[in-house]
Coordinates of C-alpha atoms and ligand atoms in Angstrom, one line a residue:
M1 CA 0.1 0.2 -0.3
S2 CA 1.0 3.5 -0.6
Q3 CA 2.9 5.6 1.8
F4 CA 4.0 9.3 1.8
T5 CA 6.5 11.2 4.2
A6 CA 6.5 15.1 4.3
K7 CA 7.7 17.9 6.7
A8 CA 7.4 21.4 7.7
P9 CA 9.4 24.2 9.7
A10 CA 8.5 26.2 12.4
R11 CA 8.8 29.9 11.9
A12 CA 9.9 33.3 13.6
N13 CA 7.7 36.6 12.7
I14 CA 10.6 39.1 12.2
I15 CA 7.9 41.8 12.4
G16 CA 4.6 42.5 11.3
E17 CA 2.2 40.8 14.2
H18 CA -1.4 40.5 14.1
T19 CA -1.5 42.4 10.9
D20 CA -2.5 39.3 9.1
Y21 CA -6.2 39.1 10.0
A22 CA -9.0 39.0 7.7
T23 CA -10.2 42.3 9.2
N24 CA -6.5 43.8 8.5
Q25 CA -4.6 42.3 5.5
G26 CA -1.6 43.8 6.0
H27 CA 2.2 42.8 5.7
V28 CA 4.3 40.3 7.8
L29 CA 7.8 39.2 7.7
P30 CA 8.4 35.7 8.9
T31 CA 11.2 33.1 8.4
P32 CA 11.3 29.4 8.6
L33 CA 13.3 27.9 12.0
P34 CA 15.4 24.7 11.9
F35 CA 12.8 23.0 13.8
H36 CA 10.5 20.6 11.3
T37 CA 7.6 18.4 12.1
T38 CA 7.1 15.2 9.9
V39 CA 4.3 13.7 9.0
S40 CA 4.2 9.9 7.1
V41 CA 0.7 9.0 6.1
R42 CA 0.3 5.1 4.7
E43 CA -2.6 3.8 3.3
M44 CA -4.5 1.0 5.7
A45 CA -7.3 -1.5 5.2
G46 CA -10.6 -0.8 6.3
T47 CA -13.4 2.1 5.9
A48 CA -12.6 5.0 3.6
G49 CA -12.1 8.3 5.9
R50 CA -11.2 6.6 8.9
L51 CA -7.6 8.1 10.5
T52 CA -5.5 6.2 12.9
I53 CA -3.6 9.2 14.5
L54 CA 0.0 8.6 16.3
S55 CA 2.6 11.3 17.6
E56 CA 6.0 9.9 19.0
N57 CA 5.7 13.2 21.1
Y58 CA 2.5 11.9 22.7
G59 CA 4.0 8.2 23.3
N60 CA 2.7 6.9 19.6
Q61 CA -0.6 6.0 21.4
P62 CA -2.9 5.6 18.7
H63 CA -6.1 7.9 18.3
E64 CA -9.3 6.8 15.9
R65 CA -10.7 9.6 14.1
D66 CA -13.1 10.2 10.9
I67 CA -12.9 12.6 8.6
S68 CA -16.4 12.9 9.2
D69 CA -15.8 13.9 13.1
E70 CA -16.9 17.2 14.6
P71 CA -13.9 19.0 16.2
R72 CA -12.8 17.7 19.9
H73 CA -10.9 20.1 21.0
H74 CA -8.1 17.8 20.9
W75 CA -4.7 17.7 19.2
T76 CA -5.8 15.3 16.7
D77 CA -8.4 17.9 15.3
Y78 CA -5.4 19.5 13.1
L79 CA -5.3 16.2 11.3
V80 CA -8.9 15.7 11.1
G81 CA -9.2 19.3 9.5
C82 CA -6.4 18.7 7.4
A83 CA -7.8 15.4 5.9
R84 CA -11.2 16.5 5.8
V85 CA -10.2 19.7 3.3
M86 CA -7.8 17.4 1.3
S87 CA -11.1 15.0 0.7
R88 CA -12.6 17.6 -1.4
N89 CA -9.8 16.7 -3.7
A90 CA -9.4 13.0 -3.7
K91 CA -11.4 10.3 -1.7
L92 CA -9.3 9.2 1.1
P93 CA -8.9 5.5 2.1
A94 CA -8.5 4.7 5.6
L95 CA -5.0 5.9 6.8
E96 CA -2.5 5.9 9.5
L97 CA -0.9 9.4 10.1
K98 CA 2.5 9.3 12.1
I99 CA 4.0 12.6 13.7
K100 CA 7.3 13.6 14.6
S101 CA 8.3 16.9 15.6
D102 CA 11.4 18.9 16.9
V103 CA 9.2 21.9 17.4
P104 CA 8.5 23.6 20.7
I105 CA 5.1 23.7 21.8
G106 CA 3.5 26.8 23.3
S107 CA 6.4 29.1 22.3
G108 CA 5.2 31.0 19.9
I109 CA 6.7 29.7 16.8
S110 CA 3.8 28.3 15.2
S111 CA 3.7 24.6 15.8
S112 CA 0.3 24.1 14.3
A113 CA 1.0 25.7 11.1
A114 CA 4.1 23.4 10.9
L115 CA 1.8 20.2 11.8
C116 CA -1.1 21.4 9.4
V117 CA 1.4 22.1 6.3
A118 CA 3.5 18.7 6.8
T119 CA -0.1 16.9 6.7
V120 CA -1.4 18.8 3.8
R121 CA 2.0 18.1 2.1
A122 CA 2.0 14.5 3.0
L123 CA -1.5 14.0 1.8
N124 CA -0.9 15.7 -1.5
G125 CA 2.1 13.5 -1.9
L126 CA 0.1 10.2 -1.3
T127 CA -3.1 11.3 -3.3
A128 CA -0.6 12.8 -6.1
A129 CA -2.7 15.8 -6.1
H130 CA -0.2 18.2 -7.5
L131 CA -1.4 21.0 -5.2
D132 CA 1.2 23.8 -5.3
D133 CA 3.1 25.6 -2.4
E134 CA 0.4 28.3 -2.2
R135 CA -2.5 26.0 -2.3
I136 CA -0.8 23.7 0.1
A137 CA -0.7 26.8 2.6
L138 CA -4.4 28.0 1.8
M139 CA -6.0 24.4 3.0
A140 CA -3.6 24.2 6.0
H141 CA -5.2 27.5 7.0
E142 CA -8.7 26.6 6.2
A143 CA -8.0 23.6 8.3
E144 CA -7.0 25.5 11.7
H145 CA -8.9 28.3 10.9
D146 CA -12.6 26.4 9.4
Y147 CA -12.1 23.5 11.5
V148 CA -10.2 23.6 14.5
G149 CA -11.8 27.1 14.9
V150 CA -8.9 29.3 15.6
P151 CA -9.3 33.0 13.7
C152 CA -6.0 32.9 12.8
G153 CA -4.6 34.7 9.7
K154 CA -2.5 33.1 6.8
M155 CA 1.0 34.2 7.8
D156 CA 2.2 30.9 9.5
Q157 CA 0.7 28.5 6.9
F158 CA 2.3 31.0 3.9
V159 CA 6.0 30.7 5.5
A160 CA 5.6 27.0 6.4
S161 CA 4.6 26.0 3.0
L162 CA 6.8 28.7 0.8
G163 CA 9.7 30.2 3.4
R164 CA 13.3 29.5 2.7
P165 CA 15.7 29.1 5.0
G166 CA 17.9 32.1 5.9
Q167 CA 15.1 34.4 4.2
A168 CA 12.5 36.5 5.1
L169 CA 9.0 36.1 3.5
L170 CA 7.4 39.7 3.0
L171 CA 3.8 38.9 2.5
N172 CA 0.9 41.0 1.5
T173 CA -2.0 39.4 3.2
K174 CA -4.2 41.2 1.0
T175 CA -3.2 40.1 -2.5
M176 CA -1.1 37.2 -1.2
T177 CA 1.8 38.0 -3.0
Y178 CA 5.4 37.7 -1.5
R179 CA 8.9 38.3 -1.8
H180 CA 11.9 36.8 -0.1
Y181 CA 14.7 38.8 1.4
P182 CA 18.1 37.6 2.3
L183 CA 18.8 38.0 6.1
S184 CA 22.1 39.4 7.4
M185 CA 24.5 37.2 7.7
N186 CA 25.9 38.9 10.6
T187 CA 23.0 38.6 12.6
A188 CA 21.9 35.7 15.0
V189 CA 17.9 35.5 15.2
M190 CA 17.7 34.3 18.8
L191 CA 14.4 32.9 20.4
V192 CA 14.1 32.8 24.2
N193 CA 11.2 31.1 25.6
C194 CA 9.7 33.0 28.9
G195 CA 8.6 30.0 30.4
K196 CA 4.8 30.7 30.0
K197 CA 3.4 28.7 27.2
H198 CA 1.3 30.5 24.8
D199 CA -2.0 28.5 23.1
L200 CA -4.2 30.1 20.4
A201 CA -6.7 27.4 20.0
N202 CA -7.8 27.7 23.9
G203 CA -6.9 31.2 24.8
S204 CA -9.6 33.7 24.5
G205 CA -7.2 36.8 24.0
Y206 CA -6.4 36.2 20.4
K207 CA -10.0 35.8 19.8
Q208 CA -11.0 39.0 21.6
R209 CA -8.5 41.2 19.4
V210 CA -9.9 39.7 16.2
A211 CA -13.1 41.0 17.6
E212 CA -11.8 44.4 18.5
C213 CA -10.1 44.7 15.2
T214 CA -13.5 43.9 13.3
E215 CA -14.7 46.7 15.6
A216 CA -12.6 48.9 14.5
R217 CA -12.7 48.1 10.8
R218 CA -16.8 48.9 11.3
L219 CA -16.3 52.2 13.1
L220 CA -14.0 53.5 10.4
G221 CA -15.9 52.3 7.9
V222 CA -13.0 50.3 6.1
T223 CA -13.1 47.3 4.2
T224 CA -9.5 46.3 6.0
L225 CA -7.7 48.4 8.8
C226 CA -4.1 48.2 6.9
E227 CA -5.6 50.3 4.0
L228 CA -4.9 53.0 6.1
G229 CA -1.5 54.8 6.3
H230 CA 0.3 57.6 8.5
K231 CA -1.9 60.2 6.9
D232 CA -4.9 58.5 8.4
L233 CA -4.3 57.9 12.1
G234 CA -5.9 61.7 12.8
R235 CA -9.2 59.4 12.0
L236 CA -8.4 57.1 15.0
S237 CA -9.1 60.0 17.6
T238 CA -13.0 59.4 17.3
L239 CA -13.1 56.1 18.4
P240 CA -13.1 54.5 22.1
D241 CA -9.8 54.7 23.7
L242 CA -9.7 50.8 23.5
I243 CA -10.4 50.3 20.0
R244 CA -8.1 53.4 19.1
R245 CA -5.3 51.4 20.5
R246 CA -5.9 48.3 18.8
A247 CA -6.1 50.0 15.5
R248 CA -3.0 51.8 15.9
H249 CA -0.7 48.9 16.8
V250 CA -2.6 47.4 13.8
I251 CA -1.8 50.4 11.1
T252 CA 1.8 51.4 12.4
E253 CA 2.8 47.6 12.5
N254 CA 2.1 47.2 8.9
L255 CA 3.7 50.4 8.1
R256 CA 6.6 49.2 10.3
V257 CA 6.8 45.9 8.0
L258 CA 7.4 48.1 4.9
E259 CA 10.3 50.4 6.7
F260 CA 12.0 47.3 7.8
V261 CA 12.2 45.9 4.3
T262 CA 14.0 49.1 3.2
A263 CA 16.1 48.8 6.3
L264 CA 17.1 45.5 5.6
E265 CA 18.0 46.4 1.8
E266 CA 19.7 48.9 2.8
G267 CA 21.6 47.2 5.6
D268 CA 20.6 49.7 8.2
M269 CA 21.1 47.8 11.5
E270 CA 19.8 50.9 13.7
R271 CA 16.8 51.5 11.9
Q272 CA 16.2 47.8 12.3
A273 CA 16.5 47.9 15.8
D274 CA 14.3 50.9 16.4
L275 CA 11.5 49.2 14.3
I276 CA 11.4 45.9 16.3
A277 CA 11.6 48.2 19.6
A278 CA 8.8 50.2 18.5
S279 CA 6.9 46.9 17.5
H280 CA 7.3 45.7 21.3
A281 CA 6.2 48.6 22.8
S282 CA 3.2 48.8 20.7
Q283 CA 2.2 45.2 21.1
R284 CA 2.9 46.0 24.6
D285 CA 1.0 49.2 25.3
D286 CA -1.7 49.6 22.3
F287 CA -2.3 45.8 21.5
E288 CA -1.8 44.5 24.9
V289 CA -0.8 40.9 23.9
S290 CA 2.7 41.0 26.0
I291 CA 2.7 39.7 29.4
P292 CA 5.3 40.8 32.6
E293 CA 7.6 37.7 31.8
I294 CA 7.9 38.8 28.1
D295 CA 8.5 42.4 28.9
A296 CA 11.0 41.5 31.6
L297 CA 13.2 39.6 28.8
V298 CA 13.2 42.6 26.2
E299 CA 14.2 44.9 29.2
S300 CA 17.1 42.5 30.0
S301 CA 18.1 42.2 26.2
K302 CA 17.8 46.4 26.4
R303 CA 20.3 46.4 29.2
Y304 CA 22.9 44.1 27.4
G305 CA 22.6 46.9 24.8
I306 CA 20.5 45.1 22.0
R307 CA 17.4 46.8 21.4
A308 CA 16.0 44.3 18.5
A309 CA 14.0 42.4 20.6
R310 CA 10.3 41.8 20.7
L311 CA 7.3 39.7 21.6
V312 CA 7.3 37.2 18.6
G313 CA 3.8 35.3 17.5
G314 CA 0.7 35.4 18.9
G315 CA 1.2 36.6 22.4
F316 CA 0.0 36.0 26.2
G317 CA 3.2 34.2 26.6
G318 CA 5.6 32.2 24.2
S319 CA 8.7 33.7 23.2
I320 CA 11.2 36.7 22.1
I321 CA 12.9 37.3 19.3
A322 CA 15.9 39.6 19.2
L323 CA 18.5 40.1 16.1
V324 CA 21.9 39.9 17.6
P325 CA 25.2 40.0 16.0
R326 CA 26.4 36.8 15.5
D327 CA 29.7 37.3 17.6
Q328 CA 27.4 38.5 20.9
A329 CA 25.2 36.0 20.5
V330 CA 26.6 33.7 23.4
A331 CA 27.4 36.7 25.7
W332 CA 23.9 38.1 25.2
W333 CA 22.2 34.8 26.1
S334 CA 24.2 34.2 29.3
F335 CA 23.3 37.7 30.4
I336 CA 19.3 37.2 29.7
A337 CA 19.6 34.0 31.4
K338 CA 21.3 35.3 34.3
E339 CA 18.6 37.7 34.6
N340 CA 15.5 35.7 34.1
P341 CA 16.3 32.2 35.3
D342 CA 12.8 30.6 34.0
S343 CA 13.9 31.4 30.3
Q344 CA 14.8 28.9 27.9
L345 CA 16.9 29.5 24.5
I346 CA 15.0 27.8 21.8
S347 CA 16.9 28.6 18.8
T348 CA 20.4 29.8 18.0
Y349 CA 19.3 30.4 14.3
A350 CA 22.3 31.5 12.4
L351 CA 23.3 31.9 9.1
K352 CA 26.0 29.8 7.7
N353 CA 28.3 30.6 4.4
S354 CA 25.5 30.9 2.0
E355 CA 21.9 32.5 2.1
N356 CA 20.5 28.9 1.7
E357 CA 22.4 27.4 4.7
Y358 CA 21.6 27.6 8.4
A359 CA 22.8 26.4 11.5
A360 CA 20.9 25.6 14.6
Ligands
GLA1 C1 -0.7 33.8 15.3 C2 -1.7 33.7 14.1 C3 -1.0 34.3 13.0 C4 -0.6 35.6 13.4 C5 -0.3 35.8 15.0 C6 0.2 37.1 15.4 O1 0.8 33.2 15.1 O2 -1.7 32.0 13.8 O3 -2.1 34.1 12.0 O4 -1.8 36.5 13.7 O5 -0.3 34.9 15.7 O6 1.0 38.1 14.3

């Protein structure tokens, strides 16, 4: 019987947080990380649409599911969602899906998109559906958004499917057009988990932020928040304080992504650091998705002398990302670890000799 194995990476978002909701449709700039989820699918004897799901990370305990199941608020929902979306293209036989992953869960580096993209890729291979990488990203998003019920944007699935190691993916979430940008060879992308898990599927904070952006859009009478720019910021003064701050984060964050790309092209590290620091302040004060443990890591980084540090991902826990000169990465981490004993270094992702190689 046929079988197929595929993998997909986790991601770090360099800048552009919470700009990718359907209500916002702004820009994001994520990069893939050297952590992967691998999914092996194997055709089995049995009723079509029956799924036997096992994960090495959960002791290879088999879970029996079916593509017709309703969501059960269990991690296997992600697999059921992907299989259900794929079943529109090809009739699925009974399947065994085996998962293996070194992606840290709850760190804000999108373990869920790595799982969904790897699953859709594996099913694509098994059924010879010939879906391209964009279609795979959209289907993985549909599984997480429509089936699992996380009101997420499309950033994570796109970078897991289309990202290139050592490069940032500038994605316009309105037009879904994208471009790859090489990251500086002299910079280490450092990720530090604060010790408090983030969980989008069960966390109500993310859903609430999506609702607040929807309200801002309604009150402003626009189709998407990111169609507004610098010159429109004055319009926000008519909004209630909380909604005004949420909208201000989204609009300014979108502008920061575009400025960051220019700074990246010009090799302007000072400007990059300013923009990353401003992104963190905006997430903390306007969007209110940070927590004290994350702010403490960002402040430690500043005390060390690195301003380019900010909360990464959906927030309410998880990790910071910091852009640190490679030759200072070890000293920087020793300093952070000493001041924040509960924190963990989850990646020392640094570029090697060529743009397409990276070292963990
Ligand atoms: C999560 C979501 C993304 C995005 C980020 C915040 O990772 O899955 O779509 O909204 O949060 O930038």
